[in-house]
Amino acid sequence: MTAHPTPDAPDTTTRAPLIGLHAVRAGYDRIEVLHGIDLDVHAGEVLAVLGPNGAGKSTLLRVLAGLHLPTAGDLLMGGRVMTGTDPGVLARRGLCLIPEGRGIFPNLTVAENLWMMTNRGPSRDQVEERAYATFPRLGERRAQLAGSMSGGEQQMLAMARAVATDPGVLLLDELSMGLAPLVVGQLYESVAAVAATGVTIVVVEQFVRTVLDVADRAAALVGGRIVVSGTPAEVAPQLHSAYLTTAARPTTEVSP
Ligand code: ATP
């Protein structure tokens, strides 16, 4: 379904997608978990992909980041086929995946975690400034060990590390994992703040409807297929039945 631009949402109808998947199939050994995914992500938009446990959300993000090679179909960037491109090259072109489980260094302070991102070019002061502008709470905790912060703050730090590299596209894997609803709400306010700086965002979640509040477009991924897509207002009412009717589909074993 094509999104209809509104004064507040990016116009996704006139520009080539920034990144996308075309007829992507992917899996592990002979088990196929993505069964033909078409996905367009336009510059400046927030795309939410919702799906139940095991639907293939992390796999989809890993394919987008170039970390998982599809068995069929293509990864596209600016209309060019990038399938099989080294993930490091994609990262240098601005793709940044924040994996489930945060990927920060618990025994380092907040500032030290941020300083590690200077290997991409900016100075220590620059990465800290950039991070604290979007996540002021981290500024108050700059000397605190990352592992001693709350789960929500750690997730903020993971996002701040990514933002410090000035990414074009942020791929967020289940930000809300293990966090209380209030904290999830605050985190998604931060996501909206990051998006407002022009970063394109693809975020996957299981049941968290809060993500729909900040998304320009949404899709439901169930059993390795996109079963519903459109504006958040279009997708939200269909989520429940999409999960219930198709969640039980088995993954497909690929013939040798
Ligand atoms: P969750 O919400 O539980 O993280 P998900 O929607 O992100 O699920 P994936 O993590 O992409 O789903 O997993 C999709 C399927 O692929 C699942 O059946 C999972 O068990 C399987 N899978 C994921 N990673 C591997 C792996 N490294 N080796 C084998 N199978 C895997």
XYZ file of C-alpha atoms and ligand atoms in Angstrom:
287
model
C 0.000 0.000 0.000
C 1.366 3.429 -0.875
C 1.608 5.990 1.891
C -0.164 9.274 1.290
C 2.005 12.233 2.217
C 0.620 14.667 4.748
C 2.046 18.064 5.687
C 3.821 16.403 8.642
C 5.042 13.227 6.988
C 7.829 12.860 4.435
C 6.627 12.650 0.836
C 7.393 9.015 0.023
C 5.767 8.988 -3.390
C 8.128 11.074 -5.506
C 11.640 9.996 -4.487
C 13.494 6.724 -4.992
C 13.652 4.661 -1.816
C 16.816 5.190 0.237
C 17.065 1.482 1.013
C 14.855 -1.448 0.259
C 14.413 -5.144 -0.175
C 13.144 -6.722 -3.350
C 11.647 -10.230 -3.254
C 14.041 -11.199 -0.458
C 14.156 -14.748 0.798
C 16.492 -15.610 3.640
C 16.975 -18.215 6.328
C 19.322 -20.418 8.261
C 20.692 -23.621 6.714
C 17.692 -25.120 4.944
C 15.038 -23.311 6.964
C 13.666 -20.311 5.132
C 12.348 -17.594 7.477
C 11.741 -14.686 5.071
C 9.522 -15.740 2.190
C 9.730 -12.930 -0.357
C 9.926 -9.516 1.298
C 9.419 -6.284 -0.609
C 10.195 -3.205 1.446
C 10.892 0.418 0.556
C 12.326 2.846 3.064
C 12.318 6.485 2.026
C 14.712 9.178 3.212
C 13.635 10.809 6.438
C 10.842 8.430 7.339
C 10.312 6.182 10.330
C 9.156 2.732 9.274
C 7.862 0.403 11.987
C 7.790 -3.337 11.349
C 5.713 -5.171 13.919
C 5.574 -8.916 14.251
C 5.302 -11.706 16.796
C 8.129 -13.770 18.199
C 10.055 -15.599 15.497
C 8.408 -13.725 12.611
C 11.804 -12.905 11.123
C 12.169 -9.283 12.264
C 15.820 -9.541 13.349
C 16.647 -11.470 10.199
C 15.038 -8.724 8.108
C 17.127 -6.046 9.848
C 20.290 -8.115 9.408
C 19.561 -8.444 5.692
C 19.054 -4.657 5.489
C 22.409 -4.120 7.247
C 24.152 -6.523 4.878
C 24.947 -8.894 7.741
C 22.813 -11.732 6.403
C 22.913 -12.724 2.768
C 19.530 -13.433 1.169
C 19.091 -16.721 -0.684
C 17.053 -14.835 -3.297
C 16.118 -11.232 -4.015
C 18.092 -8.068 -3.465
C 19.123 -5.401 -1.018
C 18.843 -2.002 -2.674
C 20.392 1.313 -1.707
C 19.451 4.444 -3.607
C 18.036 2.210 -6.325
C 21.314 0.278 -6.732
C 21.630 -3.428 -6.018
C 23.899 -3.862 -2.993
C 23.316 -7.550 -2.268
C 26.520 -9.159 -1.040
C 28.238 -5.834 -0.307
C 30.553 -5.948 2.692
C 28.599 -4.789 5.768
C 31.497 -2.470 6.636
C 31.001 -0.674 3.338
C 27.268 -0.338 4.036
C 28.055 0.982 7.531
C 30.374 3.608 6.045
C 27.536 4.597 3.731
C 25.447 5.329 6.801
C 23.613 2.108 7.670
C 23.725 1.460 11.404
C 22.128 -1.522 13.167
C 21.449 -1.480 16.901
C 20.959 -5.150 17.688
C 18.595 -6.594 20.257
C 20.482 -6.633 23.574
C 21.961 -3.149 23.145
C 25.618 -3.769 22.274
C 27.167 -1.353 24.752
C 30.162 -1.907 27.033
C 28.858 -2.248 30.614
C 32.269 -1.822 32.271
C 32.969 1.485 30.571
C 31.460 4.831 31.508
C 28.868 6.555 29.349
C 31.522 8.963 28.026
C 33.964 6.124 27.288
C 31.259 4.238 25.399
C 30.747 7.347 23.290
C 34.473 7.982 22.771
C 34.732 4.603 21.064
C 32.766 6.106 18.203
C 35.578 8.586 17.443
C 37.166 5.946 15.205
C 34.587 7.027 12.621
C 35.993 10.581 12.503
C 34.461 12.970 15.072
C 36.369 14.126 18.173
C 35.524 13.047 21.718
C 33.893 16.421 22.390
C 31.858 16.170 19.203
C 30.478 12.705 19.928
C 29.593 13.738 23.472
C 27.996 17.007 22.380
C 25.941 15.291 19.694
C 24.822 12.550 22.077
C 23.835 14.811 24.965
C 21.940 17.199 22.691
C 19.499 14.396 21.867
C 19.802 12.453 25.139
C 20.335 15.038 27.921
C 19.929 12.372 30.591
C 23.137 10.715 29.392
C 24.995 13.984 29.966
C 24.020 13.816 33.625
C 25.453 10.302 33.764
C 28.560 10.733 31.657
C 30.906 9.375 34.373
C 28.619 6.474 35.364
C 29.397 2.887 34.366
C 27.035 1.961 31.538
C 26.201 -1.389 33.148
C 24.936 0.346 36.290
C 22.314 2.382 34.422
C 18.696 1.374 33.974
C 17.709 -0.695 30.933
C 16.086 2.320 29.304
C 19.178 4.466 29.833
C 21.370 1.715 28.387
C 19.138 1.604 25.339
C 19.475 5.406 25.048
C 23.255 5.001 25.176
C 23.112 2.412 22.395
C 21.151 4.899 20.275
C 23.451 7.769 21.255
C 26.502 5.763 20.148
C 24.835 5.227 16.805
C 23.781 8.873 16.461
C 27.378 9.924 17.175
C 28.416 8.332 13.881
C 25.957 10.581 12.016
C 24.099 7.650 10.449
C 21.834 7.996 7.455
C 19.720 5.023 8.431
C 19.243 3.602 11.903
C 17.981 0.022 12.196
C 16.547 -0.580 15.669
C 15.862 -4.111 16.912
C 13.236 -4.317 19.677
C 14.195 -1.219 21.637
C 11.510 -1.961 24.185
C 12.778 -5.443 25.114
C 12.396 -5.957 28.863
C 11.463 -2.349 29.603
C 8.486 -0.913 31.479
C 5.829 0.842 29.345
C 6.647 4.272 30.799
C 10.314 3.861 29.854
C 9.333 2.606 26.404
C 7.300 5.790 25.927
C 10.325 7.921 26.871
C 12.584 5.925 24.552
C 10.264 6.467 21.644
C 10.265 10.191 22.380
C 14.041 9.923 21.881
C 13.489 8.022 18.635
C 11.240 10.849 17.457
C 13.968 13.346 18.424
C 16.547 11.396 16.405
C 14.157 11.192 13.447
C 13.606 14.952 13.665
C 17.321 15.430 12.933
C 16.742 13.794 9.541
C 17.860 10.235 10.307
C 15.849 7.557 8.509
C 14.707 4.868 10.932
C 13.540 1.287 10.581
C 12.386 -0.144 13.876
C 11.078 -3.634 14.623
C 8.974 -4.494 17.641
C 6.713 -7.288 18.843
C 3.610 -5.899 20.495
C 4.628 -2.341 21.212
C 2.057 -0.035 19.716
C 3.920 3.022 21.068
C 6.157 2.704 18.016
C 3.160 3.536 15.830
C 2.975 6.978 17.468
C 6.333 7.943 15.963
C 6.133 5.975 12.699
C 5.282 7.457 9.290
C 4.541 4.005 7.880
C 4.112 0.568 9.367
C 4.031 -3.055 8.319
C 3.159 -6.316 10.013
C 5.592 -9.175 9.487
C 4.069 -12.540 10.327
C 5.549 -15.919 9.504
C 8.209 -14.325 7.307
C 5.712 -12.400 5.167
C 4.523 -8.806 5.214
C 0.807 -9.269 5.674
C -0.308 -5.670 6.234
C 1.311 -2.337 5.409
C 0.292 1.294 5.267
C 0.030 4.265 7.566
C 0.058 3.509 11.309
C -3.653 4.408 11.402
C -4.327 1.840 8.677
C -2.155 -0.884 10.171
C -3.032 -0.560 13.872
C -6.584 -1.941 13.685
C -5.430 -4.892 11.576
C -2.534 -6.000 13.780
C -4.510 -8.187 16.129
C -6.147 -10.276 13.429
C -2.909 -10.396 11.392
C -1.060 -11.915 14.339
C -3.840 -14.349 15.215
C -4.609 -15.665 11.769
C -1.093 -16.141 10.466
C 1.196 -16.522 13.464
C 0.850 -20.274 13.458
C 2.254 -20.697 9.939
C 5.314 -22.930 10.048
C 8.642 -21.864 8.621
C 9.382 -23.458 5.279
C 12.045 -26.060 4.709
C 13.874 -25.372 1.462
C 14.464 -28.290 -0.875
C 18.129 -29.241 -1.145
P 12.163 -12.415 18.159
O 11.093 -11.407 18.330
O 11.969 -13.634 18.989
O 13.556 -11.847 18.226
P 12.234 -12.284 15.281
O 10.942 -11.900 14.669
O 13.265 -11.229 15.409
O 11.975 -12.982 16.660
P 14.272 -13.865 14.027
O 15.189 -13.649 15.186
O 14.585 -13.207 12.748
O 12.774 -13.495 14.422
O 14.145 -15.437 13.814
C 13.289 -15.992 12.814
C 13.462 -17.503 12.840
O 14.798 -17.847 12.498
C 13.182 -18.117 14.192
O 12.526 -19.333 13.997
C 14.574 -18.341 14.762
O 14.594 -19.460 15.626
C 15.384 -18.616 13.515
N 16.773 -18.190 13.698
C 17.190 -16.952 14.036
N 18.545 -16.890 14.094
C 18.990 -18.149 13.785
C 20.287 -18.739 13.680
N 21.403 -18.008 13.886
N 20.364 -20.036 13.359
C 19.241 -20.766 13.118
N 17.977 -20.264 13.191
C 17.851 -18.973 13.526
